[in-house]
C-alpha positions as semicolon CSV with decimal commas, in nm:
position;residue;x (nm);y (nm);z (nm)
1;M;0,000;0,000;0,000
2;N;0,107;0,348;-0,074
3;A;0,014;0,523;0,250
4;I;0,137;0,876;0,305
5;N;0,086;1,082;0,614
6;H;-0,109;1,404;0,632
7;A;0,197;1,630;0,626
8;E;0,336;1,463;0,314
9;R;0,001;1,492;0,141
10;E;-0,024;1,863;0,232
11;A;0,329;1,919;0,101
12;L;0,245;1,747;-0,228
13;L;-0,075;1,951;-0,263
14;A;0,109;2,274;-0,183
15;A;0,371;2,199;-0,446
16;A;0,100;2,133;-0,706
17;E;-0,087;2,458;-0,633
18;T;-0,078;2,750;-0,869
19;P;-0,005;3,097;-0,728
20;A;-0,378;3,179;-0,738
21;E;-0,458;2,859;-0,546
22;R;-0,188;2,939;-0,290
23;H;-0,336;3,287;-0,248
24;L;-0,683;3,142;-0,197
25;S;-0,547;2,883;0,047
26;A;-0,370;3,155;0,245
27;Q;-0,683;3,369;0,244
28;L;-0,892;3,074;0,360
29;A;-0,644;3,000;0,641
30;H;-0,653;3,365;0,745
31;E;-1,034;3,365;0,752
32;R;-1,034;3,042;0,955
33;R;-0,808;3,208;1,214
34;Q;-1,038;3,512;1,224
35;W;-1,345;3,293;1,270
36;Q;-1,167;3,099;1,542
37;G;-1,086;3,423;1,722
38;R;-1,446;3,540;1,691
39;E;-1,567;3,204;1,816
40;D;-1,337;3,231;2,119
41;V;-1,470;3,579;2,197
42;L;-1,829;3,456;2,167
43;R;-1,758;3,158;2,395
44;Q;-1,617;3,396;2,657
45;Q;-1,923;3,621;2,626
46;I;-2,152;3,320;2,667
47;A;-1,962;3,210;2,980
48;R;-1,990;3,560;3,130
49;L;-2,360;3,576;3,047
50;Q;-2,421;3,234;3,203
51;Q;-2,250;3,351;3,522
52;R;-2,464;3,666;3,518
53;V;-2,781;3,457;3,478
54;E;-2,680;3,243;3,776
55;T;-2,609;3,555;3,983
56;L;-2,944;3,706;3,889
57;A;-3,124;3,383;3,977
58;R;-2,960;3,381;4,321
59;M;-3,049;3,746;4,370
60;A;-3,410;3,677;4,271
61;A;-3,431;3,396;4,525
62;H;-3,285;3,619;4,799
63;T;-3,521;3,901;4,703
64;A;-3,821;3,669;4,721
65;A;-3,712;3,549;5,066
66;L;-3,669;3,906;5,188
67;Q;-4,010;4,002;5,048
68;R;-4,169;3,712;5,239
69;R;-3,994;3,818;5,560
70;L;-4,100;4,179;5,511
71;A;-4,461;4,079;5,445
72;R;-4,458;3,870;5,761
73;F;-4,314;4,160;5,960
74;E;-4,563;4,410;5,815
75;S;-4,855;4,179;5,888
76;G;-4,782;4,191;6,261
77;V;-4,711;3,820;6,293
78;I;-4,363;3,896;6,429
79;F;-4,502;4,128;6,697
80;N;-4,760;3,869;6,799
81;E;-4,490;3,603;6,826
82;M;-4,264;3,834;7,028
83;G;-4,555;3,924;7,258
84;R;-4,638;3,557;7,308
85;R;-4,275;3,476;7,386
86;I;-4,247;3,766;7,632
87;G;-4,563;3,644;7,802
88;E;-4,417;3,294;7,831
89;L;-4,092;3,429;7,978
90;E;-4,278;3,649;8,226
91;A;-4,489;3,352;8,334
92;A;-4,175;3,141;8,381
93;L;-4,013;3,422;8,582
94;A;-4,324;3,460;8,800
95;H;-4,321;3,086;8,863
96;L;-3,954;3,098;8,964
97;R;-4,023;3,389;9,197
98;T;-4,296;3,190;9,371
99;L;-4,040;2,920;9,432
100;G;-3,837;3,166;9,639
101;G;-3,625;3,342;9,387
102;D;-3,596;3,686;9,544
103;S;-3,266;3,722;9,363
104;L;-3,457;3,697;9,037
105;D;-3,568;4,056;9,066
106;R;-3,440;4,280;8,798
107;P;-3,068;4,339;8,834
108;Q;-2,949;4,691;8,894
109;L;-2,731;4,832;8,627
110;C;-2,526;5,046;8,862
111;P;-2,441;4,883;9,200
């Protein structure tokens, strides 16, 4: 078999080309390099845009969570829960006082 490698075949083809064919081959190679460069730039832009989409999605999720918390706060639910908890703590403190906890009175800030 008469097998030649790619480089040998390219060399034979280059030797057989006319000047016009060599010019067209060079022009084609130049355009390929330009397209490759443009493709690389577009791939980088796509990667940046994908990162931006992910960032915006995270921000949207955080915004939605904050909106839910704000709505809950504005509805008074938080105040009701705090009032209930304060009531529970006061009841527990009163119970401890009945058990003889005179030292459970409010501490003085300045002795």
